[in-house]
């Protein structure tokens, strides 16, 4: 969205780098990644446990530990997301991008179709992007933001089943279980959305690396250092 | 019987001694998880309150709820409950039949209008104007609606009345629906299970008749005292689950040692019922104790969730997709990986072509 570039705090026409992702956003990104990875692996093992162990039950606590790691990672995931929402309110404009879709803006739709054409090799011309391009913003919002919200809400609902009726998790999130069709269906949807998010992660990593190599701006280093660097001076 | 007759008088009339009556009161208080002082409260209530008649209707069902109910292992329960609730109408176990039986319904409506409890076993089919269940020449749905109009409260016995159960499973040719889908203006308590545990049934009905109100219900209308925990939460095999000791096949060493049945499809972790504490047949056994996983019969739609023998079951997406999340997910992730690889290859080719042409992709 080149129209936003000039209106931003930095005039990119004369600038090679823009500070895009502030430290809390970068820190959250990596905490989110790490906790999601742990959650996905332990979650898969809860649904499909490892081969049975022998000996006395009191000698082992394998499932118990896997579930404990899942719950700890879930707290990191959820609290991290809550802090990230706070930062969307107080951070720079790029911190807000993943929380909404500006569907009321014609330019955004134009940009979205442009990106679709670009990634289908129908056009060669590349737009310069500071934050997320409309296609990236849409994928990020639908799969990461909404996916994360769903996983946190359904996850705490399931956690509340173990904590018991009238526990804080049951009181806050227990309503989800009848809504999704019962405990078993909630488990299954919690599992399904994990896979949807894994699919997102695969495409997300590919897009980031691809953009870093052949787009006009930096991508992978931006989520590490925060600065968006441009490879040319043209608008 | 006059409306003034108390439960106690009705029980004495049926030959229950005072000693048995008091024993029943204390056992019921314990069964409902109440403190010792409640035995006296129950006795007092039963001695002073006029008995409430119960009309027990049968829709589309298999009678397993009645079969379970009359086998209550709770000491004295079968006798005491049956005389106490004075089932004025239950076409399965009443002596009257035909016109004589149907007359009782009208008499009850006249005499106890708005003051009797309607216990519903089974559910009404709505297709073809309800003709899949005809009683006394009329569709059952009409009988249900008529009696519901005049009752005080409704007990939905079993998974049929609570959720729909097998006759409402796909494709549900008779369009059988649970009671709460057709009766919306009366309080309904759900006592699911296929069948519900006898002691749960007698406990619920005793509570209602004694205290003249429903016990505390959960979000889905089930009594919390029996349905607030999953079988898994109180399962005696839970230590094996936490340890990671599972039955992998029904003929393996783990099965002989009584390991956790989760991997062979036990639905205990997702099923709310009292099986693992109250057990069945007077505390003799229950499914997991007998070496087979729970089928989840007290849960909504349990017939349509796919295998009873796998831990991860079908998603049931509207539109008819029947696959597990793991299968759909593996396809999604695989497709993403293949798509990414193809797109990367195309990108390389496209980029190389552009470079060869000397055409900067930047403009």
XYZ file of C-alpha atoms in Angstrom:
598
model
C 0.000 0.000 0.000
C 2.246 2.710 -1.301
C -0.262 5.413 -0.408
C 0.329 4.702 3.272
C 4.064 4.969 2.996
C 4.251 8.727 2.641
C 1.677 9.271 5.359
C 3.635 7.153 7.825
C 6.110 8.487 10.314
C 8.910 7.781 7.886
C 9.140 8.982 4.336
C 10.245 5.854 2.567
C 10.939 7.632 -0.682
C 14.223 8.744 0.804
C 14.626 6.081 3.420
C 16.195 2.643 3.227
C 14.794 1.289 6.483
C 11.657 1.677 8.599
C 11.175 0.422 12.157
C 8.133 -1.822 11.710
C 7.955 -4.494 14.412
C 8.561 -3.114 17.881
C 10.315 -5.234 20.501
C 7.129 -6.531 22.229
C 5.735 -7.627 18.850
C 8.937 -9.487 18.004
C 9.170 -11.061 21.429
C 5.544 -12.166 21.213
C 6.082 -13.597 17.733
C 8.793 -15.943 18.970
C 7.034 -16.841 22.226
C 3.902 -17.548 20.205
C 5.915 -19.722 17.806
C 7.656 -21.660 20.544
C 4.515 -22.213 22.619
C 2.543 -23.227 19.529
C 5.206 -25.758 18.627
C 5.130 -27.258 22.127
C 1.319 -27.203 22.178
C 1.044 -28.912 18.794
C 3.469 -31.710 19.675
C 2.061 -32.364 23.169
C -1.510 -31.926 21.886
C -0.945 -34.528 19.205
C 0.464 -36.887 21.840
C -2.566 -36.352 24.077
C -4.883 -37.337 21.212
C -2.554 -40.134 20.048
C -0.548 -41.316 23.065
C 2.897 -42.915 22.798
C 3.193 -46.722 22.987
C 2.169 -48.059 26.381
C 4.708 -48.254 29.209
C 5.143 -51.345 31.357
C 5.607 -51.724 35.090
C 3.844 -50.140 37.989
C 1.598 -47.155 37.336
C 3.316 -45.383 40.217
C 6.672 -45.640 38.392
C 5.554 -43.378 35.563
C 3.798 -40.079 34.960
C 4.274 -39.805 31.195
C 0.758 -38.688 30.159
C 0.577 -36.521 33.240
C 3.795 -34.747 32.275
C 2.788 -34.359 28.633
C -0.472 -32.785 29.745
C 1.362 -30.578 32.266
C 3.718 -29.289 29.549
C 0.678 -28.687 27.318
C -1.018 -26.646 30.045
C 2.100 -24.598 30.841
C 2.647 -23.844 27.142
C -1.044 -22.961 26.906
C -0.686 -20.362 29.647
C 2.337 -18.860 27.820
C 0.319 -18.894 24.579
C -2.742 -17.259 26.166
C -1.023 -14.699 28.397
C 1.329 -13.799 25.526
C -1.682 -13.204 23.294
C -3.365 -11.052 25.947
C -0.229 -8.888 26.236
C -0.082 -8.750 22.431
C -3.662 -7.397 22.332
C -2.595 -4.727 24.821
C 0.340 -3.848 22.579
C -1.970 -3.567 19.579
C -3.680 -0.743 21.482
C -0.558 1.142 22.527
C 1.986 0.119 19.862
C 2.600 1.518 16.391
C 0.150 1.020 13.537
C 1.831 -2.175 12.377
C 1.049 -3.735 15.768
C -2.663 -3.500 14.923
C -2.544 -5.034 11.470
C -3.185 -8.649 12.423
C -6.292 -7.828 14.470
C -8.639 -6.553 11.780
C -9.406 -6.580 8.055
C -10.050 -3.121 6.564
C -12.771 -4.521 4.298
C -14.468 -1.117 4.094
C -11.500 0.313 2.148
C -11.596 -0.054 -1.603
C -7.811 0.297 -1.799
C -7.417 -2.709 0.489
C -9.512 -4.924 -1.805
C -7.598 -3.638 -4.817
C -4.382 -4.495 -3.055
C -5.692 -7.941 -2.141
C -6.549 -8.808 -5.746
C -3.255 -7.353 -6.849
C -1.352 -9.647 -4.468
C -3.418 -12.646 -5.608
C -2.421 -11.877 -9.210
C 1.182 -11.390 -8.161
C 1.398 -14.727 -6.367
C -0.315 -16.443 -9.322
C 2.505 -15.109 -11.565
C 0.009 -12.997 -13.520
C 1.920 -9.803 -12.923
C 5.594 -9.105 -12.359
C 5.329 -5.673 -10.818
C 5.833 -5.665 -7.054
C 4.430 -3.231 -4.582
C 6.586 -2.012 -1.755
C 5.122 -3.100 1.597
C 5.881 -1.719 5.033
C 3.821 -3.993 7.284
C 1.665 -6.763 5.865
C 0.320 -6.661 2.336
C -3.496 -7.194 2.175
C -3.143 -10.906 1.356
C -0.722 -11.451 4.226
C -2.944 -9.446 6.547
C -5.956 -11.566 5.631
C -4.117 -14.868 6.153
C -2.662 -13.601 9.425
C -6.054 -12.464 10.712
C -8.073 -15.506 9.633
C -5.633 -18.275 10.477
C -3.381 -16.906 13.172
C -5.481 -14.379 15.096
C -8.861 -16.107 14.870
C -7.175 -19.518 15.151
C -5.390 -18.411 18.321
C -8.604 -17.042 19.818
C -10.398 -20.309 19.046
C -7.603 -22.420 20.513
C -7.441 -20.350 23.704
C -11.210 -20.360 24.224
C -11.758 -24.037 23.385
C -8.569 -24.995 25.210
C -9.589 -23.341 28.471
C -13.058 -24.863 28.096
C -11.459 -28.324 27.958
C -9.087 -27.373 30.796
C -12.173 -26.413 32.824
C -13.518 -29.957 32.448
C -10.549 -31.187 34.454
C -10.639 -28.326 36.953
C -14.287 -29.111 37.559
C -17.676 -27.427 37.438
C -17.652 -23.931 38.918
C -13.903 -23.556 38.352
C -12.859 -20.233 36.798
C -12.164 -21.907 33.443
C -15.556 -23.613 33.440
C -17.371 -20.427 34.382
C -15.569 -18.305 31.773
C -15.287 -20.772 28.902
C -17.519 -23.773 29.722
C -20.324 -22.441 27.502
C -18.209 -23.356 24.472
C -18.661 -27.102 25.001
C -22.438 -27.349 24.406
C -22.064 -24.785 21.611
C -19.619 -27.023 19.734
C -21.741 -30.135 20.334
C -20.291 -31.600 23.522
C -16.955 -32.497 25.033
C -15.932 -34.956 22.316
C -16.760 -32.522 19.495
C -14.856 -29.769 21.323
C -11.798 -32.030 21.569
C -12.088 -32.786 17.848
C -12.418 -29.129 16.801
C -9.522 -28.172 19.070
C -7.506 -30.815 17.207
C -8.769 -29.696 13.764
C -7.864 -26.039 14.240
C -4.376 -27.119 15.365
C -3.941 -28.676 11.923
C -5.293 -25.560 10.225
C -2.703 -23.528 12.130
C 0.048 -25.986 11.164
C -0.991 -25.471 7.547
C -0.756 -21.722 8.119
C 2.722 -22.073 9.663
C 4.003 -24.003 6.618
C 2.737 -21.347 4.201
C 3.778 -18.492 6.496
C 7.398 -19.677 6.702
C 7.515 -20.207 2.938
C 6.085 -16.753 2.206
C 8.475 -15.071 4.646
C 11.559 -16.768 3.206
C 10.367 -16.212 -0.358
C 9.745 -12.522 0.310
C 13.176 -12.184 1.891
C 14.832 -13.614 -1.214
C 12.889 -12.076 -4.085
C 10.770 -9.197 -2.831
C 11.899 -5.591 -2.651
C 12.175 -5.503 1.121
C 13.594 -7.480 4.012
C 11.325 -10.022 5.692
C 13.001 -12.641 7.889
C 15.416 -10.170 9.485
C 12.528 -7.771 10.153
C 10.898 -10.114 12.661
C 14.267 -10.509 14.364
C 15.560 -6.923 14.367
C 12.349 -5.021 13.711
C 13.643 -2.928 10.773
C 12.156 -3.173 7.297
C 14.968 -2.565 4.818
C 14.414 -1.830 1.169
C 16.553 -2.992 -1.680
C 15.820 -0.010 -3.934
C 14.914 3.668 -3.758
C 12.010 3.613 -6.138
C 8.496 4.304 -4.796
C -56.559 -41.687 46.327
C -57.204 -38.188 47.526
C -54.808 -35.375 46.716
C -54.378 -34.903 50.467
C -52.691 -38.271 50.963
C -49.021 -37.857 51.856
C -46.124 -39.896 50.476
C -45.703 -41.492 53.869
C -49.342 -42.546 54.015
C -49.118 -43.904 50.500
C -46.030 -45.903 51.443
C -47.571 -47.252 54.631
C -50.587 -48.277 52.609
C -48.214 -50.316 50.433
C -46.913 -52.133 53.498
C -43.665 -50.239 54.076
C -42.756 -50.189 57.764
C -41.739 -46.964 59.513
C -38.293 -48.449 60.084
C -37.873 -49.132 56.346
C -39.179 -45.683 55.580
C -36.565 -44.003 57.776
C -33.809 -46.193 56.368
C -34.883 -45.144 52.914
C -34.760 -41.477 53.900
C -31.211 -41.693 55.221
C -29.976 -43.766 52.281
C -31.523 -41.303 49.855
C -29.883 -38.370 51.629
C -26.533 -40.149 51.343
C -27.197 -41.075 47.719
C -27.886 -37.461 46.862
C -24.631 -36.427 48.496
C -26.311 -34.510 51.309
C -25.396 -34.147 54.952
C -26.895 -36.371 57.684
C -29.412 -33.724 58.727
C -31.129 -34.094 55.383
C -32.439 -37.565 56.266
C -34.791 -35.895 58.748
C -35.765 -33.247 56.218
C -36.606 -35.878 53.645
C -38.648 -37.839 56.198
C -40.483 -34.685 57.263
C -41.245 -33.702 53.689
C -42.538 -37.145 52.816
C -44.712 -37.239 55.930
C -46.342 -33.872 55.354
C -46.491 -33.310 51.612
C -49.327 -34.565 49.467
C -47.913 -37.081 47.021
C -47.316 -35.882 43.479
C -48.499 -38.261 40.791
C -46.107 -39.206 38.034
C -47.232 -39.932 34.501
C -44.619 -41.933 32.608
C -44.961 -41.696 28.836
C -43.174 -43.831 26.256
C -42.364 -42.492 22.805
C -39.869 -43.991 20.372
C -37.637 -45.971 22.709
C -36.480 -49.454 23.697
C -37.810 -49.475 27.302
C -34.278 -49.777 28.684
C -34.921 -46.772 30.949
C -37.850 -48.561 32.597
C -35.841 -51.791 32.741
C -33.024 -49.941 34.469
C -35.360 -48.060 36.812
C -37.136 -51.121 38.180
C -33.763 -52.731 38.912
C -32.560 -50.004 41.205
C -30.053 -51.641 43.527
C -30.441 -48.901 46.063
C -31.822 -50.838 49.060
C -35.602 -50.754 49.090
C -35.639 -48.339 46.215
C -37.569 -50.477 43.798
C -40.401 -51.009 46.265
C -40.328 -47.672 47.944
C -39.939 -45.574 44.854
C -42.547 -47.430 42.918
C -45.117 -47.028 45.677
C -43.947 -43.573 46.582
C -44.084 -41.943 43.203
C -47.306 -43.875 42.611
C -46.874 -44.081 38.914
C -50.422 -43.332 37.940
C -49.619 -44.196 34.362
C -46.804 -46.174 32.798
C -48.034 -48.296 29.928
C -45.129 -50.729 30.235
C -45.603 -51.762 33.833
C -49.198 -50.819 34.708
C -51.950 -53.396 35.051
C -54.530 -51.434 33.111
C -54.534 -51.558 29.324
C -56.384 -50.112 26.361
C -59.199 -47.616 26.993
C -58.955 -48.195 30.709
C -55.320 -47.069 30.686
C -55.948 -44.040 28.507
C -58.742 -42.950 30.846
C -56.208 -42.584 33.631
C -54.448 -39.850 31.663
C -57.603 -37.774 31.424
C -58.450 -38.399 35.074
C -55.004 -37.207 36.107
C -55.268 -34.103 33.948
C -58.637 -33.306 35.536
C -57.690 -34.032 39.118
C -54.082 -32.842 39.212
C -54.006 -30.191 36.493
C -50.670 -28.398 36.672
C -49.625 -30.536 39.609
C -48.205 -33.785 38.247
C -44.792 -34.705 36.925
C -44.448 -35.900 33.369
C -41.663 -38.452 32.957
C -40.842 -38.972 29.296
C -39.035 -42.037 28.096
C -38.231 -41.953 24.390
C -39.023 -39.163 22.005
C -41.587 -38.111 19.417
C -41.009 -38.617 15.675
C -42.223 -35.628 13.661
C -42.063 -36.937 10.082
C -45.323 -37.854 8.313
C -47.306 -35.934 10.955
C -45.916 -38.174 13.676
C -47.350 -41.408 12.338
C -44.170 -43.375 13.161
C -45.348 -43.655 16.744
C -49.088 -44.158 17.199
C -50.613 -44.675 20.643
C -54.330 -45.190 21.208
C -54.930 -44.260 17.571
C -53.177 -40.914 17.799
C -49.633 -39.766 17.046
C -47.485 -39.773 20.175
C -46.546 -36.125 19.645
C -50.194 -35.154 20.296
C -50.321 -37.160 23.503
C -47.018 -35.628 24.626
C -48.146 -32.078 23.875
C -51.483 -32.613 25.623
C -49.938 -34.030 28.800
C -47.134 -31.456 28.774
C -49.730 -28.669 28.685
C -51.095 -29.822 32.035
C -47.993 -31.016 33.878
C -45.849 -29.187 36.407
C -42.443 -30.292 35.149
C -40.900 -32.800 32.779
C -38.220 -35.407 33.357
C -36.510 -36.422 30.106
C -35.433 -39.981 30.882
C -32.492 -41.346 28.977
C -30.611 -40.257 25.888
C -33.721 -40.535 23.653
C -35.716 -37.923 25.516
C -32.616 -35.836 26.337
C -30.703 -35.863 23.039
C -32.443 -38.054 20.438
C -30.283 -41.188 20.673
C -30.281 -43.960 18.062
C -33.568 -43.144 16.329
C -32.341 -39.573 15.810
C -28.966 -40.753 14.450
C -28.233 -40.110 10.785
C -30.259 -40.179 8.603
C -33.060 -39.980 11.192
C -35.817 -41.153 8.814
C -38.629 -40.534 11.307
C -37.243 -37.109 12.316
C -37.192 -38.092 15.976
C -36.394 -35.111 18.217
C -35.626 -34.774 21.937
C -38.349 -33.465 24.243
C -36.891 -29.956 24.642
C -37.199 -29.383 20.893
C -41.005 -29.702 20.997
C -41.917 -28.675 24.557
C -40.506 -25.242 25.252
C -42.804 -23.819 27.921
C -42.179 -26.276 30.787
C -39.118 -26.895 32.937
C -37.259 -29.981 31.711
C -34.597 -31.968 33.539
C -32.424 -34.238 31.397
C -31.299 -37.556 32.816
C -29.283 -38.926 29.888
C -27.738 -42.342 29.503
C -28.734 -45.369 27.485
C -30.194 -46.222 29.941
C -29.553 -43.878 32.864
C -28.225 -45.518 36.033
C -31.097 -46.783 38.188
C -29.869 -45.016 41.330
C -29.499 -41.785 39.381
C -33.112 -42.075 38.230
C -34.488 -42.832 41.680
C -32.253 -40.143 43.194
C -33.502 -37.478 40.804
C -37.151 -38.374 41.238
C -36.846 -38.568 45.034
C -35.207 -35.166 45.157
C -37.927 -33.624 43.029
C -40.771 -35.119 45.044
C -39.134 -34.339 48.380
C -38.075 -30.765 47.771
C -40.672 -29.897 45.182
C -38.060 -28.522 42.802
C -35.348 -29.667 40.416
C -31.918 -30.383 41.819
C -29.271 -27.911 40.626
C -28.834 -28.263 36.868
C -25.800 -27.713 34.657
C -25.715 -25.665 31.429
C -27.299 -28.479 29.458
C -30.109 -29.156 31.932
C -28.625 -32.210 33.655
C -28.604 -32.608 37.463
C -25.157 -31.529 38.662
C -25.094 -34.057 41.476
C -24.741 -36.900 38.960
C -23.475 -35.266 35.754
C -20.875 -32.722 36.857
C -17.894 -34.996 36.304
C -16.629 -37.167 33.507
C -16.216 -40.903 33.994
C -12.503 -40.239 33.460
C -12.314 -37.934 36.497
C -13.222 -40.722 38.915
C -12.132 -43.742 36.892
C -10.232 -46.349 38.906
C -7.955 -46.841 35.846
C -7.019 -43.143 35.785
C -3.544 -43.779 37.307
C -2.730 -45.893 34.232
C -3.802 -43.017 31.977
C -1.575 -40.550 33.804
C 1.304 -43.043 33.750
C 0.942 -43.594 30.005
C -0.106 -47.236 30.346
C -2.690 -48.110 27.731
C -4.470 -51.126 26.316
C -3.297 -51.177 22.679
C -5.363 -54.225 21.679
C -8.080 -56.077 23.532
C -5.923 -59.216 23.694
C -2.649 -57.685 24.866
C -0.820 -57.688 28.197
C -2.163 -54.235 29.049
C -5.755 -55.463 28.689
C -4.996 -58.304 31.123
C -3.392 -55.891 33.567
C -6.327 -53.503 33.451
C -4.555 -50.550 31.827
C -6.375 -47.456 30.575
C -8.743 -48.052 27.626
C -8.328 -44.569 26.089
C -6.409 -45.752 23.029
C -9.016 -48.403 22.212
C -11.683 -45.727 22.151
C -12.910 -45.283 25.732
C -15.114 -42.160 25.799
C -14.726 -41.729 29.562
C -12.714 -38.496 29.091
C -15.622 -36.863 27.253
C -18.646 -38.401 28.964
C -20.514 -36.881 31.897
C -22.186 -39.519 34.017
C -21.905 -41.227 37.406
C -20.877 -44.698 36.146
C -17.399 -44.621 37.674
C -18.764 -43.762 41.134
C -22.299 -45.215 41.412
C -21.548 -48.125 39.031
C -24.240 -50.477 37.729
C -26.381 -53.328 39.013
C -26.037 -52.353 42.623
C -22.352 -51.518 42.358
C -21.430 -54.806 40.718
C -19.603 -53.404 37.697
C -19.594 -50.829 34.927
C -18.272 -50.857 31.333
C -14.630 -49.933 32.065
C -14.503 -52.334 35.029
C -15.620 -55.093 32.668
C -12.684 -54.309 30.343
C -14.451 -52.386 27.590
C -14.258 -48.661 26.968
C -17.162 -46.325 27.617
C -19.287 -45.679 24.501
C -20.323 -42.224 25.699
C -24.028 -43.148 25.764
C -24.946 -40.221 28.016
C -23.582 -37.687 25.528
C -25.466 -35.928 22.754
C -25.239 -37.532 19.314
C -22.965 -40.357 20.480
C -24.043 -42.696 17.652
C -22.806 -40.365 14.912
C -19.309 -39.619 16.155
C -17.544 -42.427 14.347
C -15.684 -45.338 15.870
C -16.336 -46.516 19.406
C -12.816 -47.970 19.220
C -10.576 -44.987 18.462
C -9.587 -42.041 20.618
C -9.828 -39.435 17.840
C -13.321 -39.535 16.336
C -15.146 -37.951 13.422
C -15.671 -34.223 13.066
C -19.249 -34.384 11.748
C -19.078 -31.287 9.596
C -22.512 -30.210 8.361
C -22.606 -31.416 4.780
C -21.639 -34.965 5.526
C -17.846 -34.994 5.872
C -16.997 -37.886 8.143
C -13.310 -37.970 8.927
C -11.115 -37.425 11.953
C -9.337 -34.121 12.516
C -6.011 -35.963 12.235
C -6.889 -37.266 8.757
C -8.269 -33.965 7.471
C -5.336 -32.150 9.072
C -2.698 -34.410 7.550
C -4.258 -33.793 4.118
C -4.332 -30.026 4.734
C -0.741 -29.881 5.942
C 0.382 -32.192 3.118
C -1.419 -30.071 0.542
C 0.180 -26.940 1.995
C 3.640 -28.533 1.786
C 3.110 -29.685 -1.801
C 1.640 -26.303 -2.753
C 4.558 -24.485 -1.189
C 7.085 -26.689 -3.000
C 5.314 -26.195 -6.349
C 5.027 -22.450 -5.816
C 8.698 -22.260 -4.862
C 9.683 -24.109 -8.021
C 7.489 -21.827 -10.137
C 8.978 -18.790 -8.386
C 12.512 -19.909 -9.156
C 11.662 -20.499 -12.829
C 9.822 -17.215 -13.127
C 12.601 -15.290 -11.358
C 15.336 -16.909 -13.469
C 13.455 -16.080 -16.661
C 13.093 -12.459 -15.589
C 16.789 -12.226 -14.727
C 17.778 -13.732 -18.070
C 15.641 -11.184 -19.839
C 17.386 -8.523 -17.818
C 13.954 -7.416 -16.752
C 14.103 -6.338 -13.157
C 11.191 -7.768 -11.219
C 11.292 -4.626 -9.147
C 9.491 -2.485 -11.677
